[in-house]
mmCIF file of C-alpha atoms and ligand atoms in Angstrom:
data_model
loop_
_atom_site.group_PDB
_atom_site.id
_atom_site.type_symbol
_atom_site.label_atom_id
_atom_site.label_comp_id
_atom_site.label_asym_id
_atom_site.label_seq_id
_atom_site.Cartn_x
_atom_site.Cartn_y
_atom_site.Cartn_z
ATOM 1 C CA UNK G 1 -16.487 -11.782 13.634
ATOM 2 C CA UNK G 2 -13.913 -11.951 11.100
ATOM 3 C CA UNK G 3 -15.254 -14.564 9.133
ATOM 4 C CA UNK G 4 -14.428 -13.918 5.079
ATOM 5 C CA UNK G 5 -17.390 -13.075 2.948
ATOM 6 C CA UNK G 6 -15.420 -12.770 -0.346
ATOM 7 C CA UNK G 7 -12.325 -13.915 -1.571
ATOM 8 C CA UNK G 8 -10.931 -12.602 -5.177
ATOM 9 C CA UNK G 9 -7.568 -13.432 -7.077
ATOM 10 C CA UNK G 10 -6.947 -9.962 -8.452
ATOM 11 C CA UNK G 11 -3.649 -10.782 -10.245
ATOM 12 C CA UNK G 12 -0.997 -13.392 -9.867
ATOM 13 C CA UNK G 13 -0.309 -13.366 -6.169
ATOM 14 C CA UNK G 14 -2.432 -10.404 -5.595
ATOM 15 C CA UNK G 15 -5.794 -10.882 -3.363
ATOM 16 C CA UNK G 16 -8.707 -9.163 -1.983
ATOM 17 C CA UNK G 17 -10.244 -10.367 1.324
ATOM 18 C CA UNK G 18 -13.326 -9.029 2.310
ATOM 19 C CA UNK G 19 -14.058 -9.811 6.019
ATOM 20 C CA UNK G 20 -16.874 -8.927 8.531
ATOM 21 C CA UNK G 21 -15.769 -6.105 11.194
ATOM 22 C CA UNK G 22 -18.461 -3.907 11.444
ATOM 23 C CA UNK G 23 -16.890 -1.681 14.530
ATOM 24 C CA UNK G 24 -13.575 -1.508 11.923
ATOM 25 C CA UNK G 25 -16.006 -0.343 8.980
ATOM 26 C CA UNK G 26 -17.934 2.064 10.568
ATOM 27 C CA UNK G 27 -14.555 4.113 11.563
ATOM 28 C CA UNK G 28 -11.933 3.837 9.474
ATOM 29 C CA UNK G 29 -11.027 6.691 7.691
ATOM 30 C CA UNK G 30 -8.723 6.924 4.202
ATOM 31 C CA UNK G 31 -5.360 5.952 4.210
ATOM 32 C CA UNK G 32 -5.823 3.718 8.050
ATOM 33 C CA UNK G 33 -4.633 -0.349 7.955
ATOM 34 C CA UNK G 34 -5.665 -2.834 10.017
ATOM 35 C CA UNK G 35 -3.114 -5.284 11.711
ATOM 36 C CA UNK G 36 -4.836 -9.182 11.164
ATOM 37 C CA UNK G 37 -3.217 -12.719 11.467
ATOM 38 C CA UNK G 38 -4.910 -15.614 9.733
ATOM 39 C CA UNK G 39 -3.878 -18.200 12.442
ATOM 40 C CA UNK G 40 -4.007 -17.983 16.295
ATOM 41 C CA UNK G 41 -0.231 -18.620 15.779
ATOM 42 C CA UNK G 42 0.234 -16.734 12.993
ATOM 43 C CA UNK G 43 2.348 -13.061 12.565
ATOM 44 C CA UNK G 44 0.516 -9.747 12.805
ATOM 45 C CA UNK G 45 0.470 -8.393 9.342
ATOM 46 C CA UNK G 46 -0.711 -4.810 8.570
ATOM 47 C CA UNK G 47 -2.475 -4.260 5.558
ATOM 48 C CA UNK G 48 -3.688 -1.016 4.315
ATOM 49 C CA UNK G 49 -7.598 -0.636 4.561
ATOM 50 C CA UNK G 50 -8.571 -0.581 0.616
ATOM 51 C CA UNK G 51 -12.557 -0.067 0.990
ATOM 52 C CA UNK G 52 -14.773 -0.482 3.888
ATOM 53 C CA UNK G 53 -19.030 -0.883 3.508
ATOM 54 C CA UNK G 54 -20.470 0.082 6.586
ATOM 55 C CA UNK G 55 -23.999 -2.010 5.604
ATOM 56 C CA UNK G 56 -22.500 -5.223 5.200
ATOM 57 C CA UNK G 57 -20.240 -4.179 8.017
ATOM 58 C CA UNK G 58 -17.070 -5.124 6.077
ATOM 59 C CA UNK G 59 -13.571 -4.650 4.994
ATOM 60 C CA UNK G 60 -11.589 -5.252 2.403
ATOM 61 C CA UNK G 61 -7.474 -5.864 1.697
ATOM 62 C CA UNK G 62 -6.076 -6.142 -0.690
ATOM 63 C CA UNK G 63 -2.199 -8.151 -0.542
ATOM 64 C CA UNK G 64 0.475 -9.522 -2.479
ATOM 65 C CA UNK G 65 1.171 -12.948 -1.084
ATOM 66 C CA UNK G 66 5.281 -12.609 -0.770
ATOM 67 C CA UNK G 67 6.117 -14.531 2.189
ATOM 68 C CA UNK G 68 4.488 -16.947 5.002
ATOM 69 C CA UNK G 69 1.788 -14.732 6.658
ATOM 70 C CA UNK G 70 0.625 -13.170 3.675
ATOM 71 C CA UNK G 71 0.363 -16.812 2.127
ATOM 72 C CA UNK G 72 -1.468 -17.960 4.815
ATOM 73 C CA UNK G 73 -4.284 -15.330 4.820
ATOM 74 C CA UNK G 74 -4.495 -16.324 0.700
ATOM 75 C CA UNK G 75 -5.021 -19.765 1.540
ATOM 76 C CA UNK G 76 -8.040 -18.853 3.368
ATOM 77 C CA UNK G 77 -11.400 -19.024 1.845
ATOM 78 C CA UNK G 78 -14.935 -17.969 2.228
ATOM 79 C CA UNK G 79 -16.326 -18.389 5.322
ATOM 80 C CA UNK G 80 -13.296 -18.978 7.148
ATOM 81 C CA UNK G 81 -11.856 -16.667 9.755
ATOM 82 C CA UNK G 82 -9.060 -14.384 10.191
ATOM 83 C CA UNK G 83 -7.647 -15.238 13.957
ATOM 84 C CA UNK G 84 -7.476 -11.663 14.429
ATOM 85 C CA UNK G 85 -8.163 -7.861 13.341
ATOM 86 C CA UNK G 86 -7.269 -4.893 15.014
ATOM 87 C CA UNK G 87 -7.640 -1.369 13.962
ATOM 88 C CA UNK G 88 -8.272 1.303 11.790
ATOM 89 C CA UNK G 89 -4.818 2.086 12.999
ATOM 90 C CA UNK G 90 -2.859 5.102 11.842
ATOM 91 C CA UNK G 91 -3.796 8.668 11.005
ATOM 92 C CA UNK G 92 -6.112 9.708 8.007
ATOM 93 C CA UNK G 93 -4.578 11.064 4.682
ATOM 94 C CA UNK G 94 -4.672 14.654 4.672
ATOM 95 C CA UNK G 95 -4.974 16.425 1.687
ATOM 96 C CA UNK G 96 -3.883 20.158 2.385
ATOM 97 C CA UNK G 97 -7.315 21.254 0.696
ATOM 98 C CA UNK G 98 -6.066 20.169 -3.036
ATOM 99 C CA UNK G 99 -7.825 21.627 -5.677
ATOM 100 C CA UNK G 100 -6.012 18.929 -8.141
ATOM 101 C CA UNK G 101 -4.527 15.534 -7.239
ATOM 102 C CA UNK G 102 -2.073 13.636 -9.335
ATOM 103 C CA UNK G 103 -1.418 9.771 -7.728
ATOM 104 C CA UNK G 104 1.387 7.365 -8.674
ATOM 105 C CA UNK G 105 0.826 4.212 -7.526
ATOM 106 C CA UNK G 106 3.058 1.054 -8.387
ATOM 107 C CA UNK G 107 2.249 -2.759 -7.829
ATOM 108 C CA UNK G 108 0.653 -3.341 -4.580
ATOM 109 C CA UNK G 109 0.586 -0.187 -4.016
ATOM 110 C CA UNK G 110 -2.127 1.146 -6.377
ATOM 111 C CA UNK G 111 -4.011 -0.685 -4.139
ATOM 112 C CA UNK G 112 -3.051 1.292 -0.421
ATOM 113 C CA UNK G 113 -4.318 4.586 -2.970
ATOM 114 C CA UNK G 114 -7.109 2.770 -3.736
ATOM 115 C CA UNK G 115 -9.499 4.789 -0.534
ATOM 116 C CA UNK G 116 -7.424 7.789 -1.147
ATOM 117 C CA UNK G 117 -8.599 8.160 -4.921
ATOM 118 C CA UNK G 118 -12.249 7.520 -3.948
ATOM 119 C CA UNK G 119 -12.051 9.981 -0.848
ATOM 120 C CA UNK G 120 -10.378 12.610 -3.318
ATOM 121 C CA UNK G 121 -13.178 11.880 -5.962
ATOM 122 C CA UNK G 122 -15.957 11.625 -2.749
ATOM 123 C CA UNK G 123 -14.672 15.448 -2.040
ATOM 124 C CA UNK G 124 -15.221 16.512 -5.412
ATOM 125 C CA UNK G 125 -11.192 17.142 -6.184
ATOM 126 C CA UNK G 126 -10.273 16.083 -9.866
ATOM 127 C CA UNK G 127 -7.736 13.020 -9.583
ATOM 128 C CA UNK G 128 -5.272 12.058 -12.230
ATOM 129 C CA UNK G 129 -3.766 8.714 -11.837
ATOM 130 C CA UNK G 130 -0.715 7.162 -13.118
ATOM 131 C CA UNK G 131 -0.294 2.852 -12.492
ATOM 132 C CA UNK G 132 2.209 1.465 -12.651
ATOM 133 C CA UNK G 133 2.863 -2.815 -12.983
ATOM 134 C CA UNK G 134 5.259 -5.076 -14.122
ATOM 135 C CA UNK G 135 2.785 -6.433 -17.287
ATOM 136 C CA UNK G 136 -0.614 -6.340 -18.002
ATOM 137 C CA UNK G 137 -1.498 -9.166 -15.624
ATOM 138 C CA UNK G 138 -0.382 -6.949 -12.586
ATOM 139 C CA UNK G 139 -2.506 -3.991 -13.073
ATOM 140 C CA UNK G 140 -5.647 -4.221 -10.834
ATOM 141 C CA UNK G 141 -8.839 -1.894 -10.090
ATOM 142 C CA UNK G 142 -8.228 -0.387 -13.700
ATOM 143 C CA UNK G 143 -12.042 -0.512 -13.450
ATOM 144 C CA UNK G 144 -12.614 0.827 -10.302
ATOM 145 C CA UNK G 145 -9.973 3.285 -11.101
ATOM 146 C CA UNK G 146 -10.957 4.218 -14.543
ATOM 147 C CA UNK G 147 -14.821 5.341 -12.615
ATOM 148 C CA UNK G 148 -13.519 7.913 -10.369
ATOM 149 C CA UNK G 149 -10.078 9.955 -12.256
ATOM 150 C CA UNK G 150 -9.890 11.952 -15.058
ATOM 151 C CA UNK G 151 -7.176 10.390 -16.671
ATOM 152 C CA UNK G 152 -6.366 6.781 -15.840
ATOM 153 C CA UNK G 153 -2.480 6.148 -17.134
ATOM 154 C CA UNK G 154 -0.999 2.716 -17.564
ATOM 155 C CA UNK G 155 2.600 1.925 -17.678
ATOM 156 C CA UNK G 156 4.106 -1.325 -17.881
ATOM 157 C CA UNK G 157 7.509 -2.761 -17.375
ATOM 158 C CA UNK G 158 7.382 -4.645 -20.508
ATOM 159 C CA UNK G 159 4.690 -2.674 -22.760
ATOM 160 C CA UNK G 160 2.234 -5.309 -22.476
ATOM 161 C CA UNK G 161 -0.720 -2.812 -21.284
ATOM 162 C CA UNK G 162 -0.438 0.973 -21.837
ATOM 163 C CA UNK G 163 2.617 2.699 -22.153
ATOM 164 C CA UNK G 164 6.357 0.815 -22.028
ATOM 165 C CA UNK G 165 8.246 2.052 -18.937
ATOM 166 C CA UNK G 166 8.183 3.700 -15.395
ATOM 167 C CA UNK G 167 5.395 5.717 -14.015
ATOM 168 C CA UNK G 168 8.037 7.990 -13.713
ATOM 169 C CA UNK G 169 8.528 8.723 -16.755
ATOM 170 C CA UNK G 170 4.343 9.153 -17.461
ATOM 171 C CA UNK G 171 4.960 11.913 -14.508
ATOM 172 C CA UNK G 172 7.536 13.226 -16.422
ATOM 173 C CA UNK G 173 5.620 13.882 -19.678
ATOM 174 C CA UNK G 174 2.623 14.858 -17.443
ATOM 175 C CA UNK G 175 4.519 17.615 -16.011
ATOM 176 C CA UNK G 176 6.628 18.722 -18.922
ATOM 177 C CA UNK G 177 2.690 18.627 -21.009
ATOM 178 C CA UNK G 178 1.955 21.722 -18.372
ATOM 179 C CA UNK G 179 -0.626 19.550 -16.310
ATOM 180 C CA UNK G 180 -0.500 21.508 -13.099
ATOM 181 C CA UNK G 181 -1.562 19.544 -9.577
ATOM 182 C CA UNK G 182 -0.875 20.574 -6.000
ATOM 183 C CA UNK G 183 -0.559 17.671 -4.110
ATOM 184 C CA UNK G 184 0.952 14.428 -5.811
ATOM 185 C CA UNK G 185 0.535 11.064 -3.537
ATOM 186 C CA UNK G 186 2.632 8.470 -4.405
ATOM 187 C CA UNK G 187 2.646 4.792 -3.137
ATOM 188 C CA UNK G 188 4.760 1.595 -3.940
ATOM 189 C CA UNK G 189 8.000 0.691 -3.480
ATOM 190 C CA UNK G 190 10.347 2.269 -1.547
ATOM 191 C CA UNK G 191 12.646 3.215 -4.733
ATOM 192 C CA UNK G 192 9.555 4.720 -6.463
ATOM 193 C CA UNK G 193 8.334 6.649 -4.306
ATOM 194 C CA UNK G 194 11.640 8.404 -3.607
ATOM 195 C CA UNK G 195 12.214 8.715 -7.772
ATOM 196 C CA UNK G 196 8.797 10.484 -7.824
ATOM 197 C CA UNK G 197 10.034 12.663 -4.601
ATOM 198 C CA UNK G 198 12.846 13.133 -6.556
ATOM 199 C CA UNK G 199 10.901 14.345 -9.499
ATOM 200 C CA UNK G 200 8.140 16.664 -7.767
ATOM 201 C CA UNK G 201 10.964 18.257 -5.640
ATOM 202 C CA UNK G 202 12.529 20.996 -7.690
ATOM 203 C CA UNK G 203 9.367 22.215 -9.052
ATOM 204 C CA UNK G 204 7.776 22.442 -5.346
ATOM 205 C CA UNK G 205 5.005 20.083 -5.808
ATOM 206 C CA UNK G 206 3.536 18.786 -2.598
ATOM 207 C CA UNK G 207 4.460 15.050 -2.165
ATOM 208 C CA UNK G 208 3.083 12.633 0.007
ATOM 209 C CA UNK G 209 4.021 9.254 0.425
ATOM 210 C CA UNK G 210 2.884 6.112 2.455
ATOM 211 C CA UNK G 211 5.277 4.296 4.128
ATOM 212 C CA UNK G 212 5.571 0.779 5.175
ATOM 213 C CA UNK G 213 8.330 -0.090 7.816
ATOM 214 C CA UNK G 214 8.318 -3.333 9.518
ATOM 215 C CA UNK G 215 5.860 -3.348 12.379
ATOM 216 C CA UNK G 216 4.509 -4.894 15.360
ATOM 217 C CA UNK G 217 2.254 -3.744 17.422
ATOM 218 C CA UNK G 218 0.931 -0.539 15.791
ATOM 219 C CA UNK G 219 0.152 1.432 18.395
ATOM 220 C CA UNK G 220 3.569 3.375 18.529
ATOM 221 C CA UNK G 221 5.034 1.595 21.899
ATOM 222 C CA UNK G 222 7.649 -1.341 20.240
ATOM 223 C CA UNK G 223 9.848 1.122 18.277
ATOM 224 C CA UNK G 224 9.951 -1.080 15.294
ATOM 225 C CA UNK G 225 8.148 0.741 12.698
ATOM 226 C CA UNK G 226 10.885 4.290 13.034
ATOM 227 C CA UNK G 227 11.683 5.851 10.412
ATOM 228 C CA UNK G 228 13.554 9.554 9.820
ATOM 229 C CA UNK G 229 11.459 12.200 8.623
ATOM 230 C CA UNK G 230 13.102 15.746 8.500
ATOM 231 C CA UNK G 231 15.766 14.416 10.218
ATOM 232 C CA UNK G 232 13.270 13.662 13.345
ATOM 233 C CA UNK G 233 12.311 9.968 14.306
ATOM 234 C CA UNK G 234 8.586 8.754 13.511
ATOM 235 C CA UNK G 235 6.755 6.379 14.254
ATOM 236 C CA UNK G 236 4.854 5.073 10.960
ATOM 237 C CA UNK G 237 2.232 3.080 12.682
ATOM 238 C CA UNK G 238 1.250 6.296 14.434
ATOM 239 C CA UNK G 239 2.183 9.190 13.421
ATOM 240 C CA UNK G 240 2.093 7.595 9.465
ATOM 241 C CA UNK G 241 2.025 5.993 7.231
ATOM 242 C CA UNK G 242 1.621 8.647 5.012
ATOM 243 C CA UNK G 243 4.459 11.303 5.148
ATOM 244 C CA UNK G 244 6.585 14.402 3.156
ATOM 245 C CA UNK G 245 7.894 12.444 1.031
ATOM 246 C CA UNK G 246 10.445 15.460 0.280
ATOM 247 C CA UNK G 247 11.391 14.580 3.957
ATOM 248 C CA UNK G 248 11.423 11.120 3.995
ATOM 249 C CA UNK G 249 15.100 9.632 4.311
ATOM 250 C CA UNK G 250 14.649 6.454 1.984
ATOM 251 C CA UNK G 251 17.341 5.154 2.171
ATOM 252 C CA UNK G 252 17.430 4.493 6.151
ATOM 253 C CA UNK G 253 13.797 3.114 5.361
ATOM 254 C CA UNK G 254 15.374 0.481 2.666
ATOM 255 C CA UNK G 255 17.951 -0.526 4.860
ATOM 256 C CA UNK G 256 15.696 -1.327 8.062
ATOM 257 C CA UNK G 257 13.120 -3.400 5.737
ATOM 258 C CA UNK G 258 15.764 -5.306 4.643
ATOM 259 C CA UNK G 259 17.306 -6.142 8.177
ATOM 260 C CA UNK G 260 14.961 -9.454 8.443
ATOM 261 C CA UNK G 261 15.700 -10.987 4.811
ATOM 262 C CA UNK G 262 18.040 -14.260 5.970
ATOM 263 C CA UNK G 263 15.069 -14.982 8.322
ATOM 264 C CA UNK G 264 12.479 -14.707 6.094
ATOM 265 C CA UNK G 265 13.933 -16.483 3.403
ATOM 266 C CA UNK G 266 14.617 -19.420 5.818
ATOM 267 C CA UNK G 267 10.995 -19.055 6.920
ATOM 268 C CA UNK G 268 9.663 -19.457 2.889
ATOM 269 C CA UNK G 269 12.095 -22.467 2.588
ATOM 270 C CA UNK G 270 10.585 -24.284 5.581
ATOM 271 C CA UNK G 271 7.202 -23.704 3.687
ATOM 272 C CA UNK G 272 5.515 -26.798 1.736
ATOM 273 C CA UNK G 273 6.322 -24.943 -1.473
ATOM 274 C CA UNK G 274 10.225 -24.786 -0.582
ATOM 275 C CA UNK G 275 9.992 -21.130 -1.158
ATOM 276 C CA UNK G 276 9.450 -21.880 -5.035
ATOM 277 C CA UNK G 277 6.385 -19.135 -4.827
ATOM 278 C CA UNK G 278 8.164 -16.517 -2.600
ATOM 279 C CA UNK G 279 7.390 -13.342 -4.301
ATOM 280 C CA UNK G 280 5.482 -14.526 -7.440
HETATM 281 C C1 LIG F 1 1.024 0.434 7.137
HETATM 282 C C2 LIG F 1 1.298 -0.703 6.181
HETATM 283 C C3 LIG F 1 0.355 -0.999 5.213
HETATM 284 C C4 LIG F 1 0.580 -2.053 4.322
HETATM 285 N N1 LIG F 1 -0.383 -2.315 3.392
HETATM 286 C C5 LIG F 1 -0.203 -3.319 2.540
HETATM 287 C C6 LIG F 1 -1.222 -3.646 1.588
HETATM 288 O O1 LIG F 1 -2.297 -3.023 1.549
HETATM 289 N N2 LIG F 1 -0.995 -4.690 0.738
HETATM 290 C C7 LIG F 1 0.195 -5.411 0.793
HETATM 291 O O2 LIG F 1 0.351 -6.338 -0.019
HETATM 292 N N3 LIG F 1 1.164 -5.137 1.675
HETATM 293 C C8 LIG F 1 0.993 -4.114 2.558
HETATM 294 N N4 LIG F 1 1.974 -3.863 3.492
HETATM 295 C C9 LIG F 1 3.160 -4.750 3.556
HETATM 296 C C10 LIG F 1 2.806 -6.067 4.289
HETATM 297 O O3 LIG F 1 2.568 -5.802 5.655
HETATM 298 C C11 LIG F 1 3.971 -7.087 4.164
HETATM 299 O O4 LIG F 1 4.083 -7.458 2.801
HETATM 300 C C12 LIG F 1 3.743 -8.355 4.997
HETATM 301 O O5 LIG F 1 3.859 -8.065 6.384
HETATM 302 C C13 LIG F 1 4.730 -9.431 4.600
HETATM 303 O O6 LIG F 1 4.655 -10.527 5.528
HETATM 304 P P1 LIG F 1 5.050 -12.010 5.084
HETATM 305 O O7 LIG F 1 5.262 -12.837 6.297
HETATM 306 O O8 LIG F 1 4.062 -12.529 4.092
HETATM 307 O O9 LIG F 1 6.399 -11.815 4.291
HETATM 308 P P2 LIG F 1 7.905 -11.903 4.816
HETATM 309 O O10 LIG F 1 8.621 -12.913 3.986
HETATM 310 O O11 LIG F 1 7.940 -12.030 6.311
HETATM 311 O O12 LIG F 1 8.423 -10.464 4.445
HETATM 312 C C14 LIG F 1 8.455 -9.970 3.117
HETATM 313 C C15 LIG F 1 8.718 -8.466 3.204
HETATM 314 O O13 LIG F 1 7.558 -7.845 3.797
HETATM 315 C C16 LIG F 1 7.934 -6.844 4.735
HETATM 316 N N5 LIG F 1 7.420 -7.217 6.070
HETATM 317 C C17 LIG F 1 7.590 -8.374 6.731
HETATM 318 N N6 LIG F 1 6.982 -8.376 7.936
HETATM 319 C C18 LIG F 1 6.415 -7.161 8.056
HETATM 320 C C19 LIG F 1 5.654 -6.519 9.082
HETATM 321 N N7 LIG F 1 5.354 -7.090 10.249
HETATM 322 N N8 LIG F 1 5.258 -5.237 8.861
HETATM 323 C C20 LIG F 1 5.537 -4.622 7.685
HETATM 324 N N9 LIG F 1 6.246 -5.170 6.685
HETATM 325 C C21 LIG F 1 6.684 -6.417 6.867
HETATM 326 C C22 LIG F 1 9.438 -6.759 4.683
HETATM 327 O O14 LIG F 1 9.811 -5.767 3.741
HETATM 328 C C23 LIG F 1 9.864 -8.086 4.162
HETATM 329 O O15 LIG F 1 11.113 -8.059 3.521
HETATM 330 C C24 LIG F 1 1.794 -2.814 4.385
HETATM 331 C C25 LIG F 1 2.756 -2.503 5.348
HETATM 332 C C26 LIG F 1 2.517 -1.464 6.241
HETATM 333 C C27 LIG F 1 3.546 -1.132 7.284
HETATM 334 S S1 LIG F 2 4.800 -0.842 15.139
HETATM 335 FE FE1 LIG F 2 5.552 -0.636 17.144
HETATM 336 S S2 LIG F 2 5.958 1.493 17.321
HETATM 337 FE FE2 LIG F 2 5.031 1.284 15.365
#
């Protein structure tokens, strides 16, 4: 169980694990993660499920390698095994019966839309994506992507793929071009998603997000993973991770994920590569 039938560098510091689970595959839904540690010693990391094939009784995640655990899972290789897997944990993306979907997805997390896209595009709802990525070597699953949308935008920090700039601003243009969606799911960074809340809010357009608090043990008991929706506390791990993101108070959310920072970093220096990788 748990042993890795696939390993793939997607982009610098960006990999896909695909790992035998068959009781994971055959249940997880769109928009569920899975909580696995690489080593018996290791952290419990949750990582969004991005595909699942119930015949080969797999399932694959896709991660940025940005501090120890996540480097440890990268150094493992095919035919190892992860120490651990639990889930599908969380609830299913809903999609408030959408007749057109517009998704924003930056870095990493054009990967967590990933199962939403190919759910939306499963249901027969016309999907419009916007990617977002730092350069050209960042985007991932353009392919993938590209099969299942109607329009597949590209953005890029420094104009080295697609468009120069934000997806923001491609939502922008999208919106002032009179493209008309009803439900706009946006996933990546914390500051994104609120600047696409931000954007979506005055004209009324349906926004959810996918949040990604520090958590434990992801079944709702440890308190660690609270964040403040409508000015009500929620647990992400079970009540999430996808929320309103008009509701969402971001900035509570930014400060908690950075409360562990001065242990982390001491935690990447004690690593063999001094830290030197941290992030890249
Ligand atoms: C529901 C959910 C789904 C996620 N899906 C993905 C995904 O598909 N791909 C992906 O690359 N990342 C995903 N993440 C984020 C991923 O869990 C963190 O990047 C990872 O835990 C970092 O661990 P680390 O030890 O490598 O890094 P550290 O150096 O320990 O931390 C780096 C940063 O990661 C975050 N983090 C650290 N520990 C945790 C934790 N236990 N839980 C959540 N965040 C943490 C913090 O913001 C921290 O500043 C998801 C997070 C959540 C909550
Ligand atoms: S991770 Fe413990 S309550 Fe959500």
């Amino acid at each position: 169980m748990y042993t890795i039938i696939a390993k793939e560098l997607l982009a610098p510091g960006l990999v896909r694990l695909d790992f035998t689970a068959p009781r994971i595959a055959s249940s997880a839904l769109p928009g569920q993660f899975v909580i696995v540690r690489a080593l018996e010693e290791g952290e419990r990391v949750p990582l969004t499920i991005a595909a699942t094939d119930t015949a080969a009784g797999s399932v694959s995640i896709i991660f940025q390698t940005i501090g120890v655990s996540t480097r440890q899972l990268g150094a493992l290789s095919a035919g190892q095994r992860l120490a651990s897997a639990t889930g599908p944990l969380g609830k299913p993306s809903e999609f408030f019966g959408a007749k057109r979907v517009l998704c924003v997805g930056g870095g990493v997390g054009t990967a967590v839309l990933y199962p939403q896209v190919t759910a939306l595009y499963r249901m027969g709802v016309p999907v419009d994506v916007v990617q977002g990525a730092r350069s050209r070597d960042y985007l991932i699953l353009q392919n993938e992507l590209g099969a299942l949308c109607g329009q597949l935008i590209l953005m890029t920090d420094d104009g080295s793929a697609g468009r120069k700039g934000f997806v923001t601003d491609a939502l922008r243009d999208l919106l002032a071009a009179g493209e008309a969606y009803d439900l706009c799911v946006a996933i990546g960074p914390p500051l994104m998603m609120r600047a696409v809340a931000e954007i979506t809010r005055p004209i009324g357009l349906r926004t959810v997000v996918s949040l990604n608090p520090i958590m434990l043990d992801g079944t709702g008991m440890c308190g660690c993973c609270r964040v403040q929706v409508g000015g009500q506390t929620k647990y992400a791990c079970v009540d999430g991770p996808d929320f309103d993101g008009h509701q969402v108070d971001f900035d509570s959310l930014i400060r908690r994920l950075k409360g562990f920072v001065d242990e982390e970093q001491a935690l990447n220096q004690q690593h063999p590569c001094g830290g030197l990788y941290h992030g890249k």
